[in-house]
């Protein structure tokens, strides 16, 4: 039995060009364009589990062979957003939805684990070339905040969710 895992992280800078420049300062609807350049880090984690009774591997019976590979690269995204900002008394709120398309891939080579030079024996963790490419994503963000008079600043709580569609090949 084989278990494959993929973890990824995205860190980037977002540039938002608003169609109505004062829209974020006033209540109402706003539209915008997003452009992101990000360093994208991915880790491919693979375990071959030889502990199951029906496993055909005699050489590695009772063992789990684990291999991991990481890679990073630059990706570029662009998209559109629509939002609404309002206020009630001293509190403000906002909701924003966006859709983005992505360019760029992250790829690497998993060496594998085992005793044969080419790691090609039944029960071994075989080597693989792999690639992760993001296709598109969409998200929803909600922000609620207000003035904090004792420290003379504005604070808010931000909650969001994002769905990323990606292709992983090996």
PDB file of N, CA, C and O in Angstrom, residues 107-154:
ATOM      1  N   UNK A 107       8.517  21.900  -9.379  1.00  0.00           N
ATOM      2  CA  UNK A 107       8.811  20.506  -9.716  1.00  0.00           C
ATOM      3  C   UNK A 107      10.063  20.039  -8.983  1.00  0.00           C
ATOM      4  O   UNK A 107      10.889  20.840  -8.557  1.00  0.00           O
ATOM      5  N   UNK A 108      10.166  18.711  -8.840  1.00  0.00           N
ATOM      6  CA  UNK A 108      11.313  18.147  -8.148  1.00  0.00           C
ATOM      7  C   UNK A 108      11.494  16.681  -8.502  1.00  0.00           C
ATOM      8  O   UNK A 108      10.784  16.129  -9.349  1.00  0.00           O
ATOM      9  N   UNK A 109      12.439  16.050  -7.815  1.00  0.00           N
ATOM     10  CA  UNK A 109      12.734  14.638  -8.035  1.00  0.00           C
ATOM     11  C   UNK A 109      12.838  13.950  -6.678  1.00  0.00           C
ATOM     12  O   UNK A 109      13.647  14.349  -5.838  1.00  0.00           O
ATOM     13  N   UNK A 110      12.016  12.932  -6.470  1.00  0.00           N
ATOM     14  CA  UNK A 110      12.029  12.132  -5.258  1.00  0.00           C
ATOM     15  C   UNK A 110      13.009  10.970  -5.480  1.00  0.00           C
ATOM     16  O   UNK A 110      12.854  10.212  -6.440  1.00  0.00           O
ATOM     17  N   UNK A 111      14.024  10.846  -4.651  1.00  0.00           N
ATOM     18  CA  UNK A 111      15.059   9.818  -4.834  1.00  0.00           C
ATOM     19  C   UNK A 111      14.543   8.412  -4.559  1.00  0.00           C
ATOM     20  O   UNK A 111      14.997   7.464  -5.166  1.00  0.00           O
ATOM     21  N   UNK A 112      13.622   8.255  -3.631  1.00  0.00           N
ATOM     22  CA  UNK A 112      13.140   6.927  -3.269  1.00  0.00           C
ATOM     23  C   UNK A 112      14.002   6.316  -2.179  1.00  0.00           C
ATOM     24  O   UNK A 112      15.074   6.825  -1.838  1.00  0.00           O
ATOM     25  N   UNK A 113      13.528   5.190  -1.619  1.00  0.00           N
ATOM     26  CA  UNK A 113      14.228   4.517  -0.527  1.00  0.00           C
ATOM     27  C   UNK A 113      14.180   3.013  -0.783  1.00  0.00           C
ATOM     28  O   UNK A 113      13.146   2.472  -1.161  1.00  0.00           O
ATOM     29  N   UNK A 114      15.282   2.331  -0.567  1.00  0.00           N
ATOM     30  CA  UNK A 114      15.353   0.884  -0.732  1.00  0.00           C
ATOM     31  C   UNK A 114      16.792   0.432  -0.791  1.00  0.00           C
ATOM     32  O   UNK A 114      17.717   1.218  -0.574  1.00  0.00           O
ATOM     33  N   UNK A 115      17.006  -0.845  -1.143  1.00  0.00           N
ATOM     34  CA  UNK A 115      18.363  -1.391  -1.155  1.00  0.00           C
ATOM     35  C   UNK A 115      18.938  -1.550  -2.549  1.00  0.00           C
ATOM     36  O   UNK A 115      20.153  -1.658  -2.704  1.00  0.00           O
ATOM     37  N   UNK A 116      18.117  -1.559  -3.585  1.00  0.00           N
ATOM     38  CA  UNK A 116      18.639  -1.711  -4.938  1.00  0.00           C
ATOM     39  C   UNK A 116      19.109  -0.357  -5.459  1.00  0.00           C
ATOM     40  O   UNK A 116      18.560   0.676  -5.098  1.00  0.00           O
ATOM     41  N   UNK A 117      20.128  -0.341  -6.320  1.00  0.00           N
ATOM     42  CA  UNK A 117      20.669   0.934  -6.826  1.00  0.00           C
ATOM     43  C   UNK A 117      19.626   1.788  -7.545  1.00  0.00           C
ATOM     44  O   UNK A 117      19.650   3.012  -7.447  1.00  0.00           O
ATOM     45  N   UNK A 118      18.696   1.155  -8.266  1.00  0.00           N
ATOM     46  CA  UNK A 118      17.698   1.922  -9.015  1.00  0.00           C
ATOM     47  C   UNK A 118      16.372   2.052  -8.277  1.00  0.00           C
ATOM     48  O   UNK A 118      15.428   2.623  -8.796  1.00  0.00           O
ATOM     49  N   UNK A 119      16.284   1.503  -7.090  1.00  0.00           N
ATOM     50  CA  UNK A 119      15.052   1.560  -6.281  1.00  0.00           C
ATOM     51  C   UNK A 119      13.854   1.061  -7.090  1.00  0.00           C
ATOM     52  O   UNK A 119      12.812   1.701  -7.128  1.00  0.00           O
ATOM     53  N   UNK A 120      13.987  -0.093  -7.733  1.00  0.00           N
ATOM     54  CA  UNK A 120      12.920  -0.582  -8.603  1.00  0.00           C
ATOM     55  C   UNK A 120      12.414  -1.961  -8.194  1.00  0.00           C
ATOM     56  O   UNK A 120      11.802  -2.664  -8.978  1.00  0.00           O
ATOM     57  N   UNK A 121      12.663  -2.348  -6.974  1.00  0.00           N
ATOM     58  CA  UNK A 121      12.227  -3.644  -6.478  1.00  0.00           C
ATOM     59  C   UNK A 121      10.862  -3.505  -5.801  1.00  0.00           C
ATOM     60  O   UNK A 121      10.575  -2.487  -5.179  1.00  0.00           O
ATOM     61  N   UNK A 122      10.030  -4.543  -5.890  1.00  0.00           N
ATOM     62  CA  UNK A 122       8.716  -4.511  -5.230  1.00  0.00           C
ATOM     63  C   UNK A 122       8.914  -4.239  -3.744  1.00  0.00           C
ATOM     64  O   UNK A 122       9.761  -4.848  -3.096  1.00  0.00           O
ATOM     65  N   UNK A 123       8.130  -3.310  -3.204  1.00  0.00           N
ATOM     66  CA  UNK A 123       8.204  -2.951  -1.788  1.00  0.00           C
ATOM     67  C   UNK A 123       9.066  -1.748  -1.508  1.00  0.00           C
ATOM     68  O   UNK A 123       9.016  -1.191  -0.424  1.00  0.00           O
ATOM     69  N   UNK A 124       9.893  -1.328  -2.483  1.00  0.00           N
ATOM     70  CA  UNK A 124      10.724  -0.144  -2.278  1.00  0.00           C
ATOM     71  C   UNK A 124       9.926   1.128  -2.608  1.00  0.00           C
ATOM     72  O   UNK A 124       8.918   1.083  -3.293  1.00  0.00           O
ATOM     73  N   UNK A 125      10.406   2.231  -2.117  1.00  0.00           N
ATOM     74  CA  UNK A 125       9.843   3.536  -2.428  1.00  0.00           C
ATOM     75  C   UNK A 125      10.569   4.020  -3.679  1.00  0.00           C
ATOM     76  O   UNK A 125      11.724   4.434  -3.612  1.00  0.00           O
ATOM     77  N   UNK A 126       9.919   3.919  -4.832  1.00  0.00           N
ATOM     78  CA  UNK A 126      10.556   4.176  -6.119  1.00  0.00           C
ATOM     79  C   UNK A 126      10.790   5.659  -6.361  1.00  0.00           C
ATOM     80  O   UNK A 126      10.014   6.507  -5.904  1.00  0.00           O
ATOM     81  N   UNK A 127      11.819   6.019  -7.119  1.00  0.00           N
ATOM     82  CA  UNK A 127      12.065   7.429  -7.444  1.00  0.00           C
ATOM     83  C   UNK A 127      11.028   7.957  -8.438  1.00  0.00           C
ATOM     84  O   UNK A 127      10.476   7.189  -9.232  1.00  0.00           O
ATOM     85  N   UNK A 128      10.764   9.240  -8.339  1.00  0.00           N
ATOM     86  CA  UNK A 128       9.760   9.856  -9.218  1.00  0.00           C
ATOM     87  C   UNK A 128      10.118  11.309  -9.480  1.00  0.00           C
ATOM     88  O   UNK A 128      10.581  12.012  -8.584  1.00  0.00           O
ATOM     89  N   UNK A 129       9.886  11.754 -10.703  1.00  0.00           N
ATOM     90  CA  UNK A 129       9.860  13.178 -11.004  1.00  0.00           C
ATOM     91  C   UNK A 129       8.433  13.638 -10.745  1.00  0.00           C
ATOM     92  O   UNK A 129       7.476  12.933 -11.074  1.00  0.00           O
ATOM     93  N   UNK A 130       8.267  14.812 -10.153  1.00  0.00           N
ATOM     94  CA  UNK A 130       6.928  15.306  -9.836  1.00  0.00           C
ATOM     95  C   UNK A 130       6.814  16.785 -10.155  1.00  0.00           C
ATOM     96  O   UNK A 130       7.813  17.492 -10.256  1.00  0.00           O
ATOM     97  N   UNK A 131       5.557  17.227 -10.338  1.00  0.00           N
ATOM     98  CA  UNK A 131       5.294  18.629 -10.664  1.00  0.00           C
ATOM     99  C   UNK A 131       3.937  19.040 -10.100  1.00  0.00           C
ATOM    100  O   UNK A 131       2.972  18.279 -10.157  1.00  0.00           O
ATOM    101  N   UNK A 132       3.877  20.237  -9.548  1.00  0.00           N
ATOM    102  CA  UNK A 132       2.633  20.815  -9.046  1.00  0.00           C
ATOM    103  C   UNK A 132       2.387  22.125  -9.786  1.00  0.00           C
ATOM    104  O   UNK A 132       3.252  23.005  -9.803  1.00  0.00           O
ATOM    105  N   UNK A 133       1.225  22.237 -10.413  1.00  0.00           N
ATOM    106  CA  UNK A 133       0.865  23.455 -11.148  1.00  0.00           C
ATOM    107  C   UNK A 133      -0.515  23.921 -10.685  1.00  0.00           C
ATOM    108  O   UNK A 133      -1.482  23.178 -10.789  1.00  0.00           O
ATOM    109  N   UNK A 134      -0.578  25.133 -10.167  1.00  0.00           N
ATOM    110  CA  UNK A 134      -1.879  25.704  -9.788  1.00  0.00           C
ATOM    111  C   UNK A 134      -2.578  26.168 -11.059  1.00  0.00           C
ATOM    112  O   UNK A 134      -1.955  26.720 -11.949  1.00  0.00           O
ATOM    113  N   UNK A 135      -3.883  25.943 -11.131  1.00  0.00           N
ATOM    114  CA  UNK A 135      -4.663  26.359 -12.300  1.00  0.00           C
ATOM    115  C   UNK A 135      -5.423  27.649 -12.021  1.00  0.00           C
ATOM    116  O   UNK A 135      -5.187  28.667 -12.630  1.00  0.00           O
ATOM    117  N   UNK A 136      -6.351  27.587 -11.079  1.00  0.00           N
ATOM    118  CA  UNK A 136      -7.155  28.759 -10.729  1.00  0.00           C
ATOM    119  C   UNK A 136      -7.620  28.617  -9.295  1.00  0.00           C
ATOM    120  O   UNK A 136      -7.557  27.551  -8.707  1.00  0.00           O
ATOM    121  N   UNK A 137      -8.084  29.717  -8.745  1.00  0.00           N
ATOM    122  CA  UNK A 137      -8.584  29.698  -7.374  1.00  0.00           C
ATOM    123  C   UNK A 137      -9.647  30.771  -7.214  1.00  0.00           C
ATOM    124  O   UNK A 137      -9.741  31.698  -8.011  1.00  0.00           O
ATOM    125  N   UNK A 138     -10.436  30.595  -6.184  1.00  0.00           N
ATOM    126  CA  UNK A 138     -11.408  31.615  -5.832  1.00  0.00           C
ATOM    127  C   UNK A 138     -11.549  31.640  -4.319  1.00  0.00           C
ATOM    128  O   UNK A 138     -11.268  30.658  -3.630  1.00  0.00           O
ATOM    129  N   UNK A 139     -11.923  32.805  -3.808  1.00  0.00           N
ATOM    130  CA  UNK A 139     -11.982  32.947  -2.363  1.00  0.00           C
ATOM    131  C   UNK A 139     -13.027  33.933  -1.910  1.00  0.00           C
ATOM    132  O   UNK A 139     -13.573  34.714  -2.697  1.00  0.00           O
ATOM    133  N   UNK A 140     -13.310  33.884  -0.617  1.00  0.00           N
ATOM    134  CA  UNK A 140     -14.263  34.773   0.028  1.00  0.00           C
ATOM    135  C   UNK A 140     -13.643  35.229   1.339  1.00  0.00           C
ATOM    136  O   UNK A 140     -13.132  34.415   2.109  1.00  0.00           O
ATOM    137  N   UNK A 141     -13.662  36.536   1.579  1.00  0.00           N
ATOM    138  CA  UNK A 141     -13.077  37.115   2.778  1.00  0.00           C
ATOM    139  C   UNK A 141     -14.108  38.021   3.456  1.00  0.00           C
ATOM    140  O   UNK A 141     -14.807  38.773   2.785  1.00  0.00           O
ATOM    141  N   UNK A 142     -14.169  37.933   4.784  1.00  0.00           N
ATOM    142  CA  UNK A 142     -15.049  38.791   5.584  1.00  0.00           C
ATOM    143  C   UNK A 142     -14.181  39.497   6.619  1.00  0.00           C
ATOM    144  O   UNK A 142     -13.331  38.887   7.259  1.00  0.00           O
ATOM    145  N   UNK A 143     -14.403  40.814   6.771  1.00  0.00           N
ATOM    146  CA  UNK A 143     -13.645  41.630   7.710  1.00  0.00           C
ATOM    147  C   UNK A 143     -14.620  42.427   8.573  1.00  0.00           C
ATOM    148  O   UNK A 143     -15.545  43.050   8.053  1.00  0.00           O
ATOM    149  N   UNK A 144     -14.402  42.412   9.886  1.00  0.00           N
ATOM    150  CA  UNK A 144     -15.219  43.191  10.823  1.00  0.00           C
ATOM    151  C   UNK A 144     -14.261  43.892  11.775  1.00  0.00           C
ATOM    152  O   UNK A 144     -13.343  43.264  12.313  1.00  0.00           O
ATOM    153  N   UNK A 145     -14.449  45.189  11.983  1.00  0.00           N
ATOM    154  CA  UNK A 145     -13.533  45.927  12.846  1.00  0.00           C
ATOM    155  C   UNK A 145     -14.112  47.228  13.328  1.00  0.00           C
ATOM    156  O   UNK A 145     -15.289  47.540  13.110  1.00  0.00           O
ATOM    157  N   UNK A 146     -13.269  47.992  13.979  1.00  0.00           N
ATOM    158  CA  UNK A 146     -13.679  49.280  14.492  1.00  0.00           C
ATOM    159  C   UNK A 146     -12.527  50.016  15.141  1.00  0.00           C
ATOM    160  O   UNK A 146     -11.407  49.514  15.224  1.00  0.00           O
ATOM    161  N   UNK A 147     -12.827  51.226  15.592  1.00  0.00           N
ATOM    162  CA  UNK A 147     -11.834  52.056  16.275  1.00  0.00           C
ATOM    163  C   UNK A 147     -11.548  51.491  17.657  1.00  0.00           C
ATOM    164  O   UNK A 147     -12.446  51.023  18.340  1.00  0.00           O
ATOM    165  N   UNK A 148     -10.294  51.542  18.054  1.00  0.00           N
ATOM    166  CA  UNK A 148      -9.863  51.119  19.387  1.00  0.00           C
ATOM    167  C   UNK A 148      -9.360  52.373  20.102  1.00  0.00           C
ATOM    168  O   UNK A 148      -8.185  52.720  19.996  1.00  0.00           O
ATOM    169  N   UNK A 149     -10.254  53.088  20.791  1.00  0.00           N
ATOM    170  CA  UNK A 149      -9.922  54.418  21.317  1.00  0.00           C
ATOM    171  C   UNK A 149      -8.775  54.456  22.326  1.00  0.00           C
ATOM    172  O   UNK A 149      -8.035  55.420  22.370  1.00  0.00           O
ATOM    173  N   UNK A 150      -8.562  53.423  23.119  1.00  0.00           N
ATOM    174  CA  UNK A 150      -7.508  53.469  24.131  1.00  0.00           C
ATOM    175  C   UNK A 150      -6.113  53.457  23.527  1.00  0.00           C
ATOM    176  O   UNK A 150      -5.167  53.977  24.120  1.00  0.00           O
ATOM    177  N   UNK A 151      -5.957  52.892  22.337  1.00  0.00           N
ATOM    178  CA  UNK A 151      -4.641  52.868  21.700  1.00  0.00           C
ATOM    179  C   UNK A 151      -4.630  53.658  20.391  1.00  0.00           C
ATOM    180  O   UNK A 151      -3.684  53.575  19.621  1.00  0.00           O
ATOM    181  N   UNK A 152      -5.678  54.393  20.129  1.00  0.00           N
ATOM    182  CA  UNK A 152      -5.781  55.301  18.984  1.00  0.00           C
ATOM    183  C   UNK A 152      -5.421  54.629  17.651  1.00  0.00           C
ATOM    184  O   UNK A 152      -4.541  55.084  16.933  1.00  0.00           O
ATOM    185  N   UNK A 153      -6.099  53.519  17.384  1.00  0.00           N
ATOM    186  CA  UNK A 153      -5.883  52.812  16.124  1.00  0.00           C
ATOM    187  C   UNK A 153      -7.164  52.075  15.718  1.00  0.00           C
ATOM    188  O   UNK A 153      -8.146  52.086  16.445  1.00  0.00           O
ATOM    189  N   UNK A 154      -7.124  51.476  14.565  1.00  0.00           N
ATOM    190  CA  UNK A 154      -8.235  50.674  14.076  1.00  0.00           C
ATOM    191  C   UNK A 154      -7.817  49.213  14.086  1.00  0.00           C
ATOM    192  O   UNK A 154      -6.714  48.879  13.662  1.00  0.00           O
TER     193      UNK A 154
END
